[in-house]
PDB file of N, CA, C and O in Angstrom:
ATOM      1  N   UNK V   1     109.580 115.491  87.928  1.00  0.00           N
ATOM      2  CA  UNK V   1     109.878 115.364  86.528  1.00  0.00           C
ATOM      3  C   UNK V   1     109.491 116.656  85.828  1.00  0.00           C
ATOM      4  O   UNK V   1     108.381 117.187  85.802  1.00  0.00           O
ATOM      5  N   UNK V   2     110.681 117.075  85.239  1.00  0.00           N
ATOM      6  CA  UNK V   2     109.798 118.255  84.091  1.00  0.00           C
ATOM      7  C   UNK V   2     109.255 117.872  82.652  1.00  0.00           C
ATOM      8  O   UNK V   2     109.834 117.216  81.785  1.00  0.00           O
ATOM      9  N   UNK V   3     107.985 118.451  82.617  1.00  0.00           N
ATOM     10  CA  UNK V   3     107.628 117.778  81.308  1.00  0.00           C
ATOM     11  C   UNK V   3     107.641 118.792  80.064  1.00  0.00           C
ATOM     12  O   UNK V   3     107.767 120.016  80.118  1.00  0.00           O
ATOM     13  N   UNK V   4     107.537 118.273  79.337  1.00  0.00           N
ATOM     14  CA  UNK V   4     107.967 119.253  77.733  1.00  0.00           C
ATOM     15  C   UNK V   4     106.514 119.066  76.648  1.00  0.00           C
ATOM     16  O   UNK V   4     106.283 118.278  75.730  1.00  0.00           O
ATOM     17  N   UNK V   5     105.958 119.851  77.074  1.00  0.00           N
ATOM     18  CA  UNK V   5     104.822 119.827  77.075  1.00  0.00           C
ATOM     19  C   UNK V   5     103.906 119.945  75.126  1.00  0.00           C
ATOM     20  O   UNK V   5     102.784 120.380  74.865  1.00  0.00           O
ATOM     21  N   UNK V   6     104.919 119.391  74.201  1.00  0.00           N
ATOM     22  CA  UNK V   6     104.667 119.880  72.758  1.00  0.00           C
ATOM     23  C   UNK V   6     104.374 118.849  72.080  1.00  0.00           C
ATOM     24  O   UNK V   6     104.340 118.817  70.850  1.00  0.00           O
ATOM     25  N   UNK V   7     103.970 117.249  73.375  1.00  0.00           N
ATOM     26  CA  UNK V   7     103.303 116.331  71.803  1.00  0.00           C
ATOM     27  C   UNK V   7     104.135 115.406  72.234  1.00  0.00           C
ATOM     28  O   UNK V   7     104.935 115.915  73.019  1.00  0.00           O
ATOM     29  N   UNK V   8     104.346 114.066  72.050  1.00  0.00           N
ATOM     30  CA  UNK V   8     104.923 112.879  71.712  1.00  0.00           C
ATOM     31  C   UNK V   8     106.185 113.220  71.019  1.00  0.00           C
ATOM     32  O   UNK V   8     105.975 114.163  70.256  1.00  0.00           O
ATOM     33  N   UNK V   9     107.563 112.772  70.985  1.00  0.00           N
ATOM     34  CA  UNK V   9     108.273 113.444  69.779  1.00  0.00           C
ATOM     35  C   UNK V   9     109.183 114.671  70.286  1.00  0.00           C
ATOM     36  O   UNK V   9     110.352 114.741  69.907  1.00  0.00           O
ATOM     37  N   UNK V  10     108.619 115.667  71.173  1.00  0.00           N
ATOM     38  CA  UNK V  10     109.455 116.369  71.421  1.00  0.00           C
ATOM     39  C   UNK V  10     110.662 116.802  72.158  1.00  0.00           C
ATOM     40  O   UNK V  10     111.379 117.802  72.121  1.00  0.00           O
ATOM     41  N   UNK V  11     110.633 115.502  72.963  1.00  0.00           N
ATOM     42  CA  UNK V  11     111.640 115.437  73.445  1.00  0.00           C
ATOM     43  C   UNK V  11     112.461 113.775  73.789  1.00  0.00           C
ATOM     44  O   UNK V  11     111.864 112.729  73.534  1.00  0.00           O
ATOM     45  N   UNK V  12     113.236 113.784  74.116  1.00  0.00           N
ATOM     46  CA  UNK V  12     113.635 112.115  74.097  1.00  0.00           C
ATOM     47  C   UNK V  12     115.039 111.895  75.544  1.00  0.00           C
ATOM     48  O   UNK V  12     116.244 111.667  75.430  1.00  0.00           O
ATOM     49  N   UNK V  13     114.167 112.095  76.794  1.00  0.00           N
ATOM     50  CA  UNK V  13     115.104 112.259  77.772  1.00  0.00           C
ATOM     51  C   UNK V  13     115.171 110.976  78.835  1.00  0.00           C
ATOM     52  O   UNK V  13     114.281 110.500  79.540  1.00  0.00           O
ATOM     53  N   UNK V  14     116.553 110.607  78.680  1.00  0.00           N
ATOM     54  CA  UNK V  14     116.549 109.012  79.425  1.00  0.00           C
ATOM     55  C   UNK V  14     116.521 109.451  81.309  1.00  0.00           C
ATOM     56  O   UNK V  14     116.997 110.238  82.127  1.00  0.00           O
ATOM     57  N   UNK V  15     115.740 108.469  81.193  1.00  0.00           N
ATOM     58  CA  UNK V  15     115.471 108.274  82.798  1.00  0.00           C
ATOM     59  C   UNK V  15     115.818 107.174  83.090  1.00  0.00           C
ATOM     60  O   UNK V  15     114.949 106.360  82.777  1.00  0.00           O
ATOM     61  N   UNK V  16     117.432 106.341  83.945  1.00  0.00           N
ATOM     62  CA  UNK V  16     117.758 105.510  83.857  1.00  0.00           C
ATOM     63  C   UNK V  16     117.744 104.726  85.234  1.00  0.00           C
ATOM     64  O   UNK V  16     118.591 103.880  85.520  1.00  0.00           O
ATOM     65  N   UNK V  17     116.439 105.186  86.255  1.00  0.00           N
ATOM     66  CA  UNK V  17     116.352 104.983  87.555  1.00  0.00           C
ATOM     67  C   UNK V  17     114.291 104.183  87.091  1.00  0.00           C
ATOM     68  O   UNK V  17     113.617 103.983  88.102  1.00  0.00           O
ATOM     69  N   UNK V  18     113.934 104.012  86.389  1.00  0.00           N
ATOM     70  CA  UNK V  18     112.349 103.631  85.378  1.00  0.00           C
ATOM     71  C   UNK V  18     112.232 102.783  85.139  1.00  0.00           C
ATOM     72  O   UNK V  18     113.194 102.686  84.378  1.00  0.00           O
ATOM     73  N   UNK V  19     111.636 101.557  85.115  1.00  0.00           N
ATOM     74  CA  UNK V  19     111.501 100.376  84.889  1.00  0.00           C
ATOM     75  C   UNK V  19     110.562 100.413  84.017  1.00  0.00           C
ATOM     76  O   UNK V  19     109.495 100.982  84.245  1.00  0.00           O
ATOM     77  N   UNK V  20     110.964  99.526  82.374  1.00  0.00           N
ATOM     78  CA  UNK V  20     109.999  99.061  81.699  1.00  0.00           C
ATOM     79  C   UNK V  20     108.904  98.423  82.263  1.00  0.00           C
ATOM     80  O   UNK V  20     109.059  97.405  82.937  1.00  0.00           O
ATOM     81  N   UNK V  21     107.336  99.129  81.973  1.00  0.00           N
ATOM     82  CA  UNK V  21     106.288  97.872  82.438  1.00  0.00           C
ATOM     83  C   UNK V  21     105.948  96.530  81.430  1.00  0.00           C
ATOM     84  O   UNK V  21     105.000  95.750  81.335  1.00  0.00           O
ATOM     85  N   UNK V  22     107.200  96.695  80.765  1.00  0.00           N
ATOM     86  CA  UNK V  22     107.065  95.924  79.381  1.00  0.00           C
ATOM     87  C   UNK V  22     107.927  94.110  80.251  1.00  0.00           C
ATOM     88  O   UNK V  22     107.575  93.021  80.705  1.00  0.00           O
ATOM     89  N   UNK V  23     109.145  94.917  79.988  1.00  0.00           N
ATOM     90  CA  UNK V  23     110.438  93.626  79.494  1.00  0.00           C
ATOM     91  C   UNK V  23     111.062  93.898  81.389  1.00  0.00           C
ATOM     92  O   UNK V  23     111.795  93.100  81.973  1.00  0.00           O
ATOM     93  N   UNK V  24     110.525  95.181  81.985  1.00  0.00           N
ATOM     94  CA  UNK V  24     111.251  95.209  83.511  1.00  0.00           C
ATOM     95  C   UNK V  24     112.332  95.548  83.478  1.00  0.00           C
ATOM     96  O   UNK V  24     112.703  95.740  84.636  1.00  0.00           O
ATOM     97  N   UNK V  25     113.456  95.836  82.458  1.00  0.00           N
ATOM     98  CA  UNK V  25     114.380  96.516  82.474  1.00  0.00           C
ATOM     99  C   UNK V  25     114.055  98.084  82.540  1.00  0.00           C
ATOM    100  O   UNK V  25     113.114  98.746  82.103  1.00  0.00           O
ATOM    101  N   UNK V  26     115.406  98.469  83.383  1.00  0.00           N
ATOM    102  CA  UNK V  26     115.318  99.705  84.056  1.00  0.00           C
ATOM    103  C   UNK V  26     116.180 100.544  82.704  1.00  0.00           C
ATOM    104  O   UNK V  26     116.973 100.035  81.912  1.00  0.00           O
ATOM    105  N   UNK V  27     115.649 102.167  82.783  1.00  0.00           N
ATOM    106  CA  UNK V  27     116.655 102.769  81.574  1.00  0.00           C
ATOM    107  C   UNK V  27     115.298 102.900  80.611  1.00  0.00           C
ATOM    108  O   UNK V  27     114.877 101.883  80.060  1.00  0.00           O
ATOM    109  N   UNK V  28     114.795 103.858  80.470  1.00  0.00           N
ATOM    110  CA  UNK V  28     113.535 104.174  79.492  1.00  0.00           C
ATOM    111  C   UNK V  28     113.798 105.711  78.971  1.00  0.00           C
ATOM    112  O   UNK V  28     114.865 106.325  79.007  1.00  0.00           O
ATOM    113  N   UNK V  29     113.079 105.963  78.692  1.00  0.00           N
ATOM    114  CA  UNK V  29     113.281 107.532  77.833  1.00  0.00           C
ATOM    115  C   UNK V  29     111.581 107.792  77.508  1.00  0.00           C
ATOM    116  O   UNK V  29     110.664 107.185  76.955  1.00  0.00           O
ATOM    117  N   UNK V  30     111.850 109.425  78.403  1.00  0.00           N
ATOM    118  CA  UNK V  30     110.145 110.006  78.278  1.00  0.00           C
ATOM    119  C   UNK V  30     110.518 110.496  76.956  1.00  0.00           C
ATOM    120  O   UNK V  30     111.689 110.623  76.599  1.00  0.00           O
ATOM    121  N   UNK V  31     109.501 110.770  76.235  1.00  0.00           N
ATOM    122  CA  UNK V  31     109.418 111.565  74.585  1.00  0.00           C
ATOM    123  C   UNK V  31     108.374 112.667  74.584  1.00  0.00           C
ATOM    124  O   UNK V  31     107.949 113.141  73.530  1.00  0.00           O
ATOM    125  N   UNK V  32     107.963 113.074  75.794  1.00  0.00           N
ATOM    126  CA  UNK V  32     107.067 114.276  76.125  1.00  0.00           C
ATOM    127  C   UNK V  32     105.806 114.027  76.633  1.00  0.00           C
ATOM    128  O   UNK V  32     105.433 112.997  77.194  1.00  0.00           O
ATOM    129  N   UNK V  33     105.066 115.195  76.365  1.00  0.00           N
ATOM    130  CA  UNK V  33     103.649 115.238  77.241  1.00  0.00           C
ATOM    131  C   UNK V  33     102.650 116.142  76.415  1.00  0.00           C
ATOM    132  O   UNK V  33     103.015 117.216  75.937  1.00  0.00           O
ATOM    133  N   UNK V  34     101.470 115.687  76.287  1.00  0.00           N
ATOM    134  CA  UNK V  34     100.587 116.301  75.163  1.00  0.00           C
ATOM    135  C   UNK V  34      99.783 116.832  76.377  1.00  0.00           C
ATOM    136  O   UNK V  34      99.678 116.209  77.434  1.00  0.00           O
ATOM    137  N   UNK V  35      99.242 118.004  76.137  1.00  0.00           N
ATOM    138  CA  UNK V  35      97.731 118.763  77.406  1.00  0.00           C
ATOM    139  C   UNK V  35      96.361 117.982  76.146  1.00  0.00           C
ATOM    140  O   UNK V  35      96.231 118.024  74.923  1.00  0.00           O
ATOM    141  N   UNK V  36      95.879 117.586  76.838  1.00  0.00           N
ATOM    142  CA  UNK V  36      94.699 117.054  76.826  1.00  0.00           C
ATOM    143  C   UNK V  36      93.526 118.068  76.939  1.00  0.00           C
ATOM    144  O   UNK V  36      92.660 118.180  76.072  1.00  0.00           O
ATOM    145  N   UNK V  37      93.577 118.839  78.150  1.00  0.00           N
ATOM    146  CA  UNK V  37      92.762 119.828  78.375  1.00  0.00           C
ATOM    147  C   UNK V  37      93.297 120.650  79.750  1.00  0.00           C
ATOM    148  O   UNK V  37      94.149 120.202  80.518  1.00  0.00           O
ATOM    149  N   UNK V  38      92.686 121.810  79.878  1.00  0.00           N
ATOM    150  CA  UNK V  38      93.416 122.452  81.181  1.00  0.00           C
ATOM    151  C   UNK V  38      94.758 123.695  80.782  1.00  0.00           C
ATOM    152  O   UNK V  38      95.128 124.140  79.695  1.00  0.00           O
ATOM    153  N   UNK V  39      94.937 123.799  81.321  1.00  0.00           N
ATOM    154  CA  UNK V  39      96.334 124.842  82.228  1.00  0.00           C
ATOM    155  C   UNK V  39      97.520 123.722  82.736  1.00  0.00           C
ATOM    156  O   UNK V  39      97.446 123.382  83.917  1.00  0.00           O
ATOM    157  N   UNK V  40      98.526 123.178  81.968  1.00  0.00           N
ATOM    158  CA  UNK V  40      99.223 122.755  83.039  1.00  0.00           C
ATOM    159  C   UNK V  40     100.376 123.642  83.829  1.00  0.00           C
ATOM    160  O   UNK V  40     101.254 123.158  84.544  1.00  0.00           O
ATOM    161  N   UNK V  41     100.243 124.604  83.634  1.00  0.00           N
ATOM    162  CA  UNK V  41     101.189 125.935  84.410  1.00  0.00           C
ATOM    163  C   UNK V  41     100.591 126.183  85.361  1.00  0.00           C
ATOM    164  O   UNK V  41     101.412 126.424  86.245  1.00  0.00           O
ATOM    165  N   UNK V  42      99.168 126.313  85.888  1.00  0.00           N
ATOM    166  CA  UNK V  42      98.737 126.249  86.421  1.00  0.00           C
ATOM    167  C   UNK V  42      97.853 125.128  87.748  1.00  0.00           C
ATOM    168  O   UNK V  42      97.122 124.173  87.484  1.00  0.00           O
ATOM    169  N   UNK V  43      98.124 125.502  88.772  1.00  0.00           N
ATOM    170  CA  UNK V  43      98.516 124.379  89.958  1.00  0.00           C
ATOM    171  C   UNK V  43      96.808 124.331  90.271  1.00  0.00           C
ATOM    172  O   UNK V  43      96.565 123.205  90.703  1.00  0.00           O
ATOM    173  N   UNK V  44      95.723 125.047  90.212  1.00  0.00           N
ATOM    174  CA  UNK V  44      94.783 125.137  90.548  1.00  0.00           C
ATOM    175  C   UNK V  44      93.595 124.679  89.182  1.00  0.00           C
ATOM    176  O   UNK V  44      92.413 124.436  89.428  1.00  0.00           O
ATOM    177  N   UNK V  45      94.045 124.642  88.101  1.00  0.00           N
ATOM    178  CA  UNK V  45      93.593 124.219  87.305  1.00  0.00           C
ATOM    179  C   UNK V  45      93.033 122.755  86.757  1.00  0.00           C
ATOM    180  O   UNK V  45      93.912 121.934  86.495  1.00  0.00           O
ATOM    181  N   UNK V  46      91.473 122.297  86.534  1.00  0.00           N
ATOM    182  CA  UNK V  46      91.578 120.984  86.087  1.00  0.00           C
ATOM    183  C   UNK V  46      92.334 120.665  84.821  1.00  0.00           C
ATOM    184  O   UNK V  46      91.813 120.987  83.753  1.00  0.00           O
ATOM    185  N   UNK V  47      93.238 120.204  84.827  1.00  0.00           N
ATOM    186  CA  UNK V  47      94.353 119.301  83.784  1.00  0.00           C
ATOM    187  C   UNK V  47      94.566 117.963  83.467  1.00  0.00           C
ATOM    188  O   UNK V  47      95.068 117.234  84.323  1.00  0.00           O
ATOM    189  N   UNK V  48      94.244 117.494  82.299  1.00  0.00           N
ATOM    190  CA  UNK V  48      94.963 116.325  81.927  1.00  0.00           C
ATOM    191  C   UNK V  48      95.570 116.582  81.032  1.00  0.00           C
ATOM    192  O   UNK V  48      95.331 117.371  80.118  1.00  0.00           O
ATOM    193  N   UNK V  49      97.017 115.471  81.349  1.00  0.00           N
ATOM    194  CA  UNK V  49      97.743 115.381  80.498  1.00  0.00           C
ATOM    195  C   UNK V  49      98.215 113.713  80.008  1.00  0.00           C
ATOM    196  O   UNK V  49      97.960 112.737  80.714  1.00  0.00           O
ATOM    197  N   UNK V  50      98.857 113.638  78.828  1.00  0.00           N
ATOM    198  CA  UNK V  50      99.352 112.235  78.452  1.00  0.00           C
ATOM    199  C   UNK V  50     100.817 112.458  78.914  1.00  0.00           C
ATOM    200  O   UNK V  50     101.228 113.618  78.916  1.00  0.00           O
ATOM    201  N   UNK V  51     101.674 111.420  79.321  1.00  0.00           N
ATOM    202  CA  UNK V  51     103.098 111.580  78.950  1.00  0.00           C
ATOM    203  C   UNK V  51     103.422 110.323  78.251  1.00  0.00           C
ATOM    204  O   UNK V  51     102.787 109.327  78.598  1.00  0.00           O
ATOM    205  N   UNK V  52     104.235 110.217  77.399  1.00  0.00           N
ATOM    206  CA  UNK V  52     104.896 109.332  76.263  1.00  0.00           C
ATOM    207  C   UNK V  52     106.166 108.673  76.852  1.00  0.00           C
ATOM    208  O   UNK V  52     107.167 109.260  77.262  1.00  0.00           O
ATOM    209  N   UNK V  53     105.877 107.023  76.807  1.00  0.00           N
ATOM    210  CA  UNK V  53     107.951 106.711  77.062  1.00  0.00           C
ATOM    211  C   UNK V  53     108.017 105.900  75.982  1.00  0.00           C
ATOM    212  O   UNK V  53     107.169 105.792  75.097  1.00  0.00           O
ATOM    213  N   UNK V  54     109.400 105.143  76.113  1.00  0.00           N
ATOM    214  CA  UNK V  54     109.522 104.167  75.188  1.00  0.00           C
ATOM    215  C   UNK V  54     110.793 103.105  75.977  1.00  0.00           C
ATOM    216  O   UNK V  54     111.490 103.493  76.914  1.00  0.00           O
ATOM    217  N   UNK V  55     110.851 102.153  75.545  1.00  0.00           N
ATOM    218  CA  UNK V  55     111.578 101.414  76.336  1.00  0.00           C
ATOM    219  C   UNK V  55     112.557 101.254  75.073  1.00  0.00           C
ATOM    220  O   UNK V  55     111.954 100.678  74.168  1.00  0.00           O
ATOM    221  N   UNK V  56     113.579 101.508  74.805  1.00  0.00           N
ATOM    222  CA  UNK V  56     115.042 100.815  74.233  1.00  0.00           C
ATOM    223  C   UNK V  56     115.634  99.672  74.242  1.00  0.00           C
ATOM    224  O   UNK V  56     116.483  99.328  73.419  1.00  0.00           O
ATOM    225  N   UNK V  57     115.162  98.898  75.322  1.00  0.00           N
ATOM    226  CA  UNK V  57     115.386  97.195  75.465  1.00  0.00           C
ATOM    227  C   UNK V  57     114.102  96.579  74.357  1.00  0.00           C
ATOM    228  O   UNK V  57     114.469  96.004  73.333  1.00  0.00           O
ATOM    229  N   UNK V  58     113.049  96.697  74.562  1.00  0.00           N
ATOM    230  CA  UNK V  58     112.246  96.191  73.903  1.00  0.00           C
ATOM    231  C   UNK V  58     111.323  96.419  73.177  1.00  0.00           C
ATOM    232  O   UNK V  58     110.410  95.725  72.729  1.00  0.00           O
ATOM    233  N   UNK V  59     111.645  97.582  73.065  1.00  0.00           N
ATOM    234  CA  UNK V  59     110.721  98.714  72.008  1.00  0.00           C
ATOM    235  C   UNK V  59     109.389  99.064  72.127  1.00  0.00           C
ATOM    236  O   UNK V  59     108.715  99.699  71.316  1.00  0.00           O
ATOM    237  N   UNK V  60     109.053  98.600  73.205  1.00  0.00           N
ATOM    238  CA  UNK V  60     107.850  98.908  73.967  1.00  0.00           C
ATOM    239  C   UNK V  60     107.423 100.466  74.155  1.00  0.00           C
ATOM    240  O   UNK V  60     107.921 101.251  74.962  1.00  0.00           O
ATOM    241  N   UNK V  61     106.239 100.765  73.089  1.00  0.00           N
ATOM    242  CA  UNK V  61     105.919 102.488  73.793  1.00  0.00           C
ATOM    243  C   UNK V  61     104.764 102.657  74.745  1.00  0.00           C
ATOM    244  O   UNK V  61     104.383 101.567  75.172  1.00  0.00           O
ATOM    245  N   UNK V  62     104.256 103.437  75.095  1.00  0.00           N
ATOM    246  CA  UNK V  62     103.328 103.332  76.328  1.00  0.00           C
ATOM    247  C   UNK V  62     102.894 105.209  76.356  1.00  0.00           C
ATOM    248  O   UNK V  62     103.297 105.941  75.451  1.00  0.00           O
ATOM    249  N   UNK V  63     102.247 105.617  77.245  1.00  0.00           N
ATOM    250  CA  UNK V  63     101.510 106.678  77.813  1.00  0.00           C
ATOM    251  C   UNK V  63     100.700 106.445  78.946  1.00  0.00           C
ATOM    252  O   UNK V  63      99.751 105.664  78.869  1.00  0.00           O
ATOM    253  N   UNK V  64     100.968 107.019  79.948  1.00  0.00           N
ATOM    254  CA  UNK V  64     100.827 107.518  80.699  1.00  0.00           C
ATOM    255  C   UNK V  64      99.498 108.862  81.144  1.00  0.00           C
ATOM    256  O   UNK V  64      99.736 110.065  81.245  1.00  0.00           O
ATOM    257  N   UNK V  65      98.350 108.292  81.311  1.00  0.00           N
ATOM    258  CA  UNK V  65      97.061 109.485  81.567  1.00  0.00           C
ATOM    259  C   UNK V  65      97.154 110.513  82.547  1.00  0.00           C
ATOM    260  O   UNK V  65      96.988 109.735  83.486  1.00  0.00           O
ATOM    261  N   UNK V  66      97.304 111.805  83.205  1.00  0.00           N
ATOM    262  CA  UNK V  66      97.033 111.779  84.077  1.00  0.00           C
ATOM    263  C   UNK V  66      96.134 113.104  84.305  1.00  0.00           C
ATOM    264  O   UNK V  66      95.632 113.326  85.407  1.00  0.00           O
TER     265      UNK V  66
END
């Protein structure tokens, strides 16, 4: 996955192979990835990041730690 790394909001890209952990329908849309702390360009770096989805069936939003 590439992530777009500018916040919640910045992007809105359907991933239609994703299953809501909401409603279980497949078809969600990431909305980006906030850095928490770290380098994420960097492969050797400690990093966390959030990523943002939202589900369109049931309006379910969520994030993702990692």
């Amino acid at each position: 996955m590439s992530a777009t790394f500018d916040g919640n909001g910045s992007t809105y890209e359907f991933k239609p192979d994703r299953p809501c952990p909401n409603c279980g329908k497949l078809g969600i849309y990431y909305l980006g990835t906030a850095v928490l702390h770290g380098n994420p360009y960097s492969p050797a770096a400690d990093t966390e990041v959030e990523h943002y989805y939202k589900c369109e069936h049931c309006q379910y939003e969520w994030e993702v730690f990692i």
